[in-house]
Short mmCIF file of C-alpha atoms in Angstrom, two decimals:
data_model
loop_
_atom_site.label_atom_id
_atom_site.label_comp_id
_atom_site.label_asym_id
_atom_site.label_seq_id
_atom_site.Cartn_x
_atom_site.Cartn_y
_atom_site.Cartn_z
CA MET U 20 2.70 -55.64 44.99
CA ILE U 21 1.61 -54.56 41.46
CA ARG U 22 3.69 -56.10 38.66
CA LYS U 23 5.37 -53.69 36.36
CA ILE U 24 6.83 -54.30 32.95
CA ASN U 25 9.02 -52.10 30.65
CA ALA U 26 8.47 -50.88 27.24
CA PRO U 27 10.42 -53.60 25.34
CA THR U 28 8.45 -56.16 27.27
CA LEU U 29 5.10 -54.60 26.26
CA LYS U 30 6.24 -54.52 22.62
CA ALA U 31 7.11 -58.20 22.73
CA MET U 32 3.70 -59.00 24.44
CA LEU U 33 1.69 -57.07 21.69
CA LYS U 34 3.32 -59.33 19.07
CA ASP U 35 3.29 -62.76 20.76
CA GLY U 36 -0.21 -63.69 19.38
CA GLN U 37 -2.03 -64.12 22.69
CA GLU U 38 -4.87 -62.00 24.04
CA ILE U 39 -3.99 -58.67 25.53
CA ALA U 40 -5.85 -55.67 26.85
CA LEU U 41 -3.80 -52.68 26.83
CA LEU U 42 -5.76 -49.92 28.63
CA ASP U 43 -4.86 -46.22 28.90
CA VAL U 44 -6.24 -45.06 32.15
CA ARG U 45 -5.48 -41.40 31.66
CA GLU U 46 -8.47 -39.11 31.00
CA ASP U 47 -9.72 -38.47 27.39
CA GLY U 48 -7.85 -35.27 26.68
CA GLN U 49 -4.51 -36.62 27.93
CA PHE U 50 -5.10 -39.70 25.79
CA GLY U 51 -5.98 -37.68 22.68
CA GLU U 52 -2.55 -35.68 23.13
CA GLY U 53 -0.47 -38.90 22.68
CA HIS U 54 -0.95 -42.55 23.25
CA LEU U 55 0.10 -46.06 22.00
CA LEU U 56 -1.42 -47.28 18.75
CA PHE U 57 -3.07 -50.24 20.32
CA ALA U 58 -4.05 -48.71 23.60
CA VAL U 59 -7.82 -48.43 24.47
CA PRO U 60 -8.99 -45.46 26.32
CA ALA U 61 -10.32 -46.49 29.68
CA PRO U 62 -10.31 -43.39 31.92
CA TYR U 63 -9.73 -43.95 35.53
CA SER U 64 -12.73 -41.75 36.34
CA HIS U 65 -15.03 -44.24 34.53
CA LEU U 66 -12.99 -47.45 34.90
CA GLU U 67 -15.57 -49.61 36.92
CA ALA U 68 -18.34 -48.39 34.56
CA ARG U 69 -16.65 -49.47 31.39
CA ILE U 70 -14.45 -52.38 32.24
CA ASP U 71 -16.96 -55.05 32.06
CA ALA U 72 -17.84 -54.22 28.46
CA LEU U 73 -14.08 -53.54 27.37
CA VAL U 74 -12.72 -56.59 29.07
CA PRO U 75 -15.45 -59.22 29.75
CA ARG U 76 -13.14 -62.09 30.65
CA ARG U 77 -11.68 -61.55 34.13
CA ASN U 78 -8.51 -63.66 33.62
CA THR U 79 -7.46 -61.61 30.44
CA ARG U 80 -3.90 -60.37 30.41
CA VAL U 81 -4.41 -56.59 31.18
CA ILE U 82 -1.78 -53.99 30.84
CA LEU U 83 -2.31 -50.53 32.30
CA ILE U 84 -0.51 -47.25 31.18
CA ASP U 85 -0.50 -43.83 32.49
CA ASN U 86 1.77 -40.85 32.51
CA GLY U 87 4.11 -42.53 34.96
CA ASP U 88 2.33 -40.74 37.86
CA GLY U 89 0.96 -43.73 39.79
CA LEU U 90 -2.43 -43.65 38.19
CA ALA U 91 -2.12 -47.09 36.57
CA GLU U 92 -1.14 -48.65 40.01
CA ARG U 93 -4.26 -47.18 41.58
CA ALA U 94 -6.41 -48.58 38.65
CA ALA U 95 -4.62 -51.98 38.91
CA ILE U 96 -5.78 -52.10 42.74
CA ARG U 97 -9.22 -51.35 41.66
CA LEU U 98 -9.42 -54.05 38.84
CA SER U 99 -7.86 -56.60 41.18
CA ALA U 100 -10.64 -55.85 43.66
CA VAL U 101 -13.30 -56.55 41.06
CA GLY U 102 -11.82 -59.84 40.14
CA TYR U 103 -9.16 -59.31 37.35
CA THR U 104 -6.38 -61.75 37.98
CA ASP U 105 -3.55 -60.86 35.54
CA VAL U 106 -2.97 -56.98 35.68
CA ALA U 107 0.35 -55.24 35.15
CA CYS U 108 1.38 -51.75 34.73
CA VAL U 109 3.96 -50.01 32.25
CA ALA U 110 6.75 -48.58 34.35
CA GLY U 111 7.27 -44.86 33.43
CA GLY U 112 3.98 -44.81 31.32
CA VAL U 113 3.62 -43.30 27.94
CA GLU U 114 6.82 -41.18 28.22
CA GLU U 115 8.80 -44.42 28.84
CA TRP U 116 7.48 -45.95 25.66
CA ALA U 117 8.52 -42.92 23.73
CA ASN U 118 11.92 -42.82 25.41
CA ALA U 119 12.39 -46.42 24.23
CA GLY U 120 12.11 -45.13 20.63
CA TYR U 121 8.57 -46.33 20.04
CA GLU U 122 5.96 -44.27 18.19
CA ILE U 123 3.16 -42.23 19.90
CA PHE U 124 0.05 -41.35 18.07
CA LYS U 125 -2.29 -38.32 18.59
CA GLY U 126 -6.10 -38.23 18.19
CA VAL U 127 -8.78 -40.74 18.91
CA ASN U 128 -9.88 -43.94 17.12
CA VAL U 129 -6.57 -44.08 15.52
CA PRO U 130 -6.59 -47.71 14.44
CA SER U 131 -9.86 -47.28 12.67
CA LYS U 132 -8.87 -44.03 11.04
CA ALA U 133 -5.52 -45.27 10.04
CA PHE U 134 -7.45 -48.29 8.38
CA GLY U 135 -9.60 -45.83 6.58
CA GLU U 136 -6.55 -44.15 5.02
CA MET U 137 -5.14 -47.67 4.00
CA VAL U 138 -8.39 -48.59 2.19
CA GLU U 139 -8.26 -45.52 0.24
CA HIS U 140 -4.84 -45.95 -0.73
CA ILE U 141 -5.02 -49.67 -1.64
CA ALA U 142 -8.51 -49.58 -3.06
CA HIS U 143 -8.28 -46.14 -4.78
CA THR U 144 -11.66 -45.18 -3.48
CA PRO U 145 -13.19 -42.50 -5.84
CA SER U 146 -13.99 -39.18 -4.24
CA ILE U 147 -15.23 -35.77 -5.42
CA SER U 148 -14.89 -32.20 -3.91
CA ALA U 149 -17.42 -30.11 -2.39
CA ASP U 150 -17.39 -27.91 -5.53
CA GLU U 151 -17.88 -30.79 -7.76
CA LEU U 152 -20.83 -31.97 -5.82
CA HIS U 153 -22.23 -28.43 -5.81
CA ASP U 154 -21.97 -28.36 -9.59
CA MET U 155 -23.69 -31.67 -9.97
CA LEU U 156 -26.52 -30.39 -7.74
CA GLU U 157 -26.86 -27.17 -9.73
CA ALA U 158 -26.87 -29.29 -12.96
CA ASN U 159 -29.70 -31.50 -11.49
CA GLU U 160 -27.69 -34.43 -12.26
CA GLU U 161 -29.18 -37.87 -11.23
CA LEU U 162 -27.74 -38.49 -7.80
CA VAL U 163 -28.38 -39.22 -4.11
CA VAL U 164 -26.27 -38.00 -1.11
CA VAL U 165 -26.24 -40.53 1.63
CA ASP U 166 -24.73 -39.58 5.03
CA GLY U 167 -22.92 -42.39 6.69
CA ARG U 168 -22.77 -41.00 10.11
CA THR U 169 -25.20 -41.65 13.06
CA TYR U 170 -28.64 -40.09 12.75
CA GLU U 171 -27.79 -37.55 15.60
CA GLU U 172 -24.76 -36.24 13.82
CA TYR U 173 -26.82 -36.04 10.57
CA HIS U 174 -29.58 -34.20 12.29
CA ARG U 175 -27.11 -31.48 13.61
CA MET U 176 -25.81 -30.73 10.25
CA SER U 177 -26.04 -32.25 6.85
CA ILE U 178 -25.37 -31.66 3.13
CA PRO U 179 -28.46 -30.15 1.39
CA GLY U 180 -30.68 -32.94 0.26
CA GLY U 181 -28.69 -35.72 2.06
CA ILE U 182 -30.36 -38.71 3.57
CA SER U 183 -29.25 -40.35 6.90
CA VAL U 184 -27.97 -43.88 6.00
CA PRO U 185 -25.42 -44.99 8.71
CA ASN U 186 -22.73 -47.12 6.88
CA ALA U 187 -23.84 -50.52 8.04
CA GLU U 188 -27.17 -49.77 6.59
CA LEU U 189 -25.86 -48.78 3.15
CA VAL U 190 -25.92 -52.09 1.31
CA TYR U 191 -29.26 -53.10 2.96
CA ARG U 192 -31.08 -49.81 2.05
CA ILE U 193 -29.51 -48.59 -1.07
CA HIS U 194 -31.47 -50.43 -3.62
CA ASP U 195 -34.69 -48.70 -2.48
CA ILE U 196 -32.92 -45.28 -2.19
CA ALA U 197 -31.28 -45.49 -5.66
CA PRO U 198 -33.07 -48.28 -7.80
CA SER U 199 -31.71 -47.03 -10.99
CA PRO U 200 -28.05 -47.96 -11.87
CA GLU U 201 -27.71 -44.65 -13.51
CA THR U 202 -28.00 -42.68 -10.17
CA THR U 203 -24.57 -41.52 -8.85
CA VAL U 204 -24.34 -42.22 -4.98
CA ILE U 205 -22.30 -39.81 -2.96
CA VAL U 206 -21.39 -40.85 0.63
CA ASN U 207 -20.51 -38.17 3.23
CA CYS U 208 -19.46 -37.98 6.74
CA ALA U 209 -18.07 -35.13 8.75
CA GLY U 210 -14.61 -35.43 7.40
CA ARG U 211 -12.83 -38.35 5.86
CA THR U 212 -12.93 -41.93 7.32
CA ARG U 213 -16.60 -42.82 7.25
CA SER U 214 -16.99 -41.28 3.67
CA ILE U 215 -14.25 -43.56 2.39
CA ILE U 216 -15.46 -46.69 4.14
CA GLY U 217 -19.10 -46.11 3.24
CA ALA U 218 -18.42 -45.64 -0.43
CA GLN U 219 -15.99 -48.50 -0.51
CA THR U 220 -18.55 -50.76 1.17
CA LEU U 221 -21.03 -50.17 -1.77
CA ILE U 222 -18.16 -50.64 -4.21
CA ASN U 223 -17.17 -53.94 -2.37
CA ALA U 224 -20.81 -55.00 -2.57
CA GLY U 225 -20.78 -54.65 -6.43
CA LEU U 226 -23.32 -51.97 -6.71
CA PRO U 227 -23.44 -51.16 -10.43
CA ASN U 228 -23.90 -47.53 -9.71
CA ARG U 229 -21.04 -44.79 -9.81
CA VAL U 230 -20.11 -44.48 -6.10
CA VAL U 231 -17.89 -41.66 -4.62
CA ALA U 232 -16.95 -40.28 -1.25
CA LEU U 233 -17.26 -36.68 -0.48
CA ARG U 234 -13.88 -35.43 0.27
CA ALA U 235 -13.68 -33.70 3.73
CA GLY U 236 -17.41 -34.23 4.23
CA THR U 237 -19.62 -31.66 5.88
CA MET U 238 -16.48 -29.84 7.02
CA GLY U 239 -15.30 -29.60 3.47
CA TRP U 240 -18.56 -28.41 2.28
CA HIS U 241 -18.71 -25.54 4.94
CA LEU U 242 -15.06 -24.53 4.30
CA ALA U 243 -15.99 -24.36 0.55
CA GLY U 244 -18.51 -21.54 1.36
CA TYR U 245 -21.65 -23.52 1.02
CA GLU U 246 -24.51 -23.64 3.55
CA LEU U 247 -25.27 -26.73 5.52
CA GLU U 248 -28.86 -27.91 6.51
CA HIS U 249 -29.69 -28.34 10.22
CA GLY U 250 -32.36 -30.32 11.85
CA ASN U 251 -33.17 -32.64 8.91
CA THR U 252 -35.11 -35.78 9.68
CA ARG U 253 -34.79 -37.58 6.31
CA ARG U 254 -33.81 -41.25 7.00
CA TYR U 255 -33.58 -44.32 4.95
CA PRO U 256 -36.79 -45.98 3.98
CA ASP U 257 -38.12 -49.28 4.87
CA VAL U 258 -36.52 -52.14 2.90
CA SER U 259 -38.52 -53.66 0.01
CA GLU U 260 -38.44 -57.38 -0.60
CA GLU U 261 -36.72 -56.82 -3.90
CA GLY U 262 -34.16 -54.68 -2.10
CA ARG U 263 -33.59 -57.25 0.59
CA VAL U 264 -33.13 -60.01 -1.98
CA GLN U 265 -30.41 -58.13 -3.91
CA ALA U 266 -28.78 -56.96 -0.66
CA ARG U 267 -28.62 -60.51 0.56
CA LYS U 268 -27.20 -61.72 -2.73
CA GLN U 269 -24.53 -59.05 -2.56
CA THR U 270 -23.49 -59.59 1.02
CA LYS U 271 -23.33 -63.41 0.49
CA ALA U 272 -20.65 -62.79 -2.01
CA MET U 273 -18.82 -60.25 0.21
CA ALA U 274 -18.71 -62.94 3.02
CA VAL U 275 -16.96 -65.34 0.72
CA ARG U 276 -14.54 -62.85 -0.75
CA TYR U 277 -13.51 -61.31 2.59
CA GLY U 278 -13.57 -64.41 4.77
CA VAL U 279 -16.44 -63.62 7.06
CA ARG U 280 -17.44 -66.96 8.69
CA ARG U 281 -20.95 -67.96 10.06
CA VAL U 282 -21.52 -69.84 13.27
CA ASP U 283 -24.75 -71.25 14.74
CA LEU U 284 -26.37 -70.65 18.14
CA ILE U 285 -24.97 -73.82 19.60
CA THR U 286 -21.50 -72.51 18.95
CA LEU U 287 -22.18 -69.17 20.27
CA GLU U 288 -23.32 -70.64 23.57
CA ASN U 289 -20.30 -72.97 23.73
CA TRP U 290 -17.95 -69.98 23.19
CA GLN U 291 -19.77 -67.95 25.79
CA ALA U 292 -19.04 -70.79 28.30
CA ASP U 293 -15.32 -70.85 27.18
CA THR U 294 -13.27 -69.24 30.01
CA THR U 295 -10.07 -69.45 28.07
CA ARG U 296 -11.03 -66.89 25.14
CA SER U 297 -12.64 -63.52 25.28
CA LEU U 298 -15.88 -63.02 23.25
CA TYR U 299 -17.80 -59.86 22.18
CA LEU U 300 -21.31 -60.34 20.90
CA PHE U 301 -22.55 -57.26 19.10
CA ASP U 302 -26.07 -56.52 17.61
CA VAL U 303 -25.22 -54.10 14.68
CA ARG U 304 -28.76 -52.97 13.88
CA SER U 305 -30.34 -49.62 14.68
CA HIS U 306 -31.03 -48.56 18.19
CA GLU U 307 -34.77 -48.94 17.71
CA GLU U 308 -34.49 -52.55 16.50
CA TYR U 309 -32.11 -53.33 19.35
CA VAL U 310 -34.43 -51.99 21.91
CA ALA U 311 -37.42 -53.92 20.39
CA GLY U 312 -35.59 -57.17 21.03
CA HIS U 313 -32.13 -58.69 20.98
CA LEU U 314 -30.13 -61.71 22.08
CA PRO U 315 -29.31 -62.07 25.77
CA GLY U 316 -25.90 -60.63 26.53
CA ALA U 317 -25.68 -58.90 22.96
CA VAL U 318 -24.30 -55.18 23.07
CA HIS U 319 -25.65 -52.61 20.90
CA ALA U 320 -22.93 -51.36 18.50
CA PRO U 321 -24.28 -49.98 15.19
CA GLY U 322 -22.04 -51.45 12.55
CA GLY U 323 -20.70 -48.17 10.98
CA GLN U 324 -19.68 -46.94 14.37
CA LEU U 325 -18.11 -50.20 15.32
CA VAL U 326 -15.83 -50.11 12.29
CA GLN U 327 -15.03 -46.42 12.97
CA LYS U 328 -14.39 -46.80 16.74
CA THR U 329 -13.38 -50.37 17.45
CA ASP U 330 -11.36 -49.36 20.45
CA MET U 331 -14.48 -48.03 22.12
CA TRP U 332 -16.19 -51.27 22.14
CA ILE U 333 -13.38 -53.89 21.98
CA GLY U 334 -10.79 -53.79 24.71
CA THR U 335 -9.07 -57.20 24.13
CA TRP U 336 -6.94 -57.66 21.06
CA GLY U 337 -7.08 -61.17 19.83
CA ALA U 338 -10.58 -61.82 20.91
CA ARG U 339 -13.55 -63.51 19.12
CA ILE U 340 -16.27 -61.21 17.64
CA ILE U 341 -19.80 -62.37 16.76
CA LEU U 342 -22.05 -60.02 15.01
CA THR U 343 -25.83 -60.28 14.66
CA ASP U 344 -28.82 -58.63 13.09
CA ASP U 345 -32.00 -60.16 11.72
CA THR U 346 -31.01 -60.95 8.13
CA GLU U 347 -27.22 -61.21 8.23
CA ILE U 348 -26.91 -58.42 5.84
CA ARG U 349 -25.78 -55.68 8.08
CA ALA U 350 -23.76 -58.14 10.18
CA ILE U 351 -21.86 -59.24 6.97
CA THR U 352 -21.40 -55.66 5.91
CA THR U 353 -19.76 -54.78 9.20
CA GLY U 354 -17.90 -58.07 9.46
CA HIS U 355 -16.21 -57.85 6.06
CA TRP U 356 -14.46 -54.61 7.33
CA LEU U 357 -13.50 -56.15 10.77
CA ALA U 358 -12.06 -59.26 9.06
CA GLN U 359 -9.86 -56.91 6.94
CA MET U 360 -8.76 -55.06 10.13
CA GLY U 361 -7.50 -58.36 11.44
CA TRP U 362 -10.29 -59.32 13.90
CA GLU U 363 -11.47 -63.04 14.27
CA VAL U 364 -15.03 -62.23 13.33
CA TYR U 365 -18.05 -64.28 12.78
CA VAL U 366 -21.81 -63.61 11.92
CA LEU U 367 -24.59 -65.55 13.70
CA LYS U 368 -26.62 -67.62 11.23
CA GLY U 369 -30.15 -66.28 10.79
CA GLY U 370 -29.50 -63.45 13.25
#
């Protein structure tokens, strides 16, 4: 028999401080139409392919939710068959949660996007409109436009003159892109969140330049009637030794300010052997660097995307997270955001 719980019980479980994986087993379209805030998308059609990465510890407390149509029960049987020992379903599914008076959220990556809105509200992240940027470009002001999305997104469409610098790379690379403190740095994405997070990352690092987010990103640029570029290949340059020194100094201060702790390899190995806590080990560098060589067991999760889509990589709330790169710079850049989002996050010493 599959154990079932009601909505108030789940509500209490989400607040009890213990690890929990709340998996929504409906398909992506259904998930986007309405889901619980802390639910992680784990479509039934891809469940076995994703479950090991999302919930690596087999004795994790796993709660499955659906539309009340029996899908969660079928998913529970499949998870039990591959070794998960503590699985339950929400009776009545998402509708029952709503009927109990609890909130439903639309869209995807809602926790990360909500966090971005909170960052802008609390930090008052400065921003400019597409018209303002256009006027600055027309006036040949000293500026750089850095695109905080993935290179693939940038390659499809970008702001004229923009450079691909995914958010986790910003502190690491910006000193070679804008060596003069007189250069204005504009961070864009497709819409809002990564523009805000990217700009605030540089501000948090103490960059002396004026740093602003482009409101509404490439979408806003297009809606304002300006042409986007397509097929661009401009990417961040290699890091100079001077740039690396500056970035390391800034991220060291960020780690202290935002409570990003460091652990050594022995601690990592001990935690990997601990069956009582879930552990996620992420390599936040570029795909090329990851492929060239990475720690055994490390999952590639580019830092900017990890902050933007935590629920695509981390299925267990309350787990430990260890980030690694080669210099600690990008790991700390990523970690200082995850720490503010409430995750227990560490950086591996020396990468």
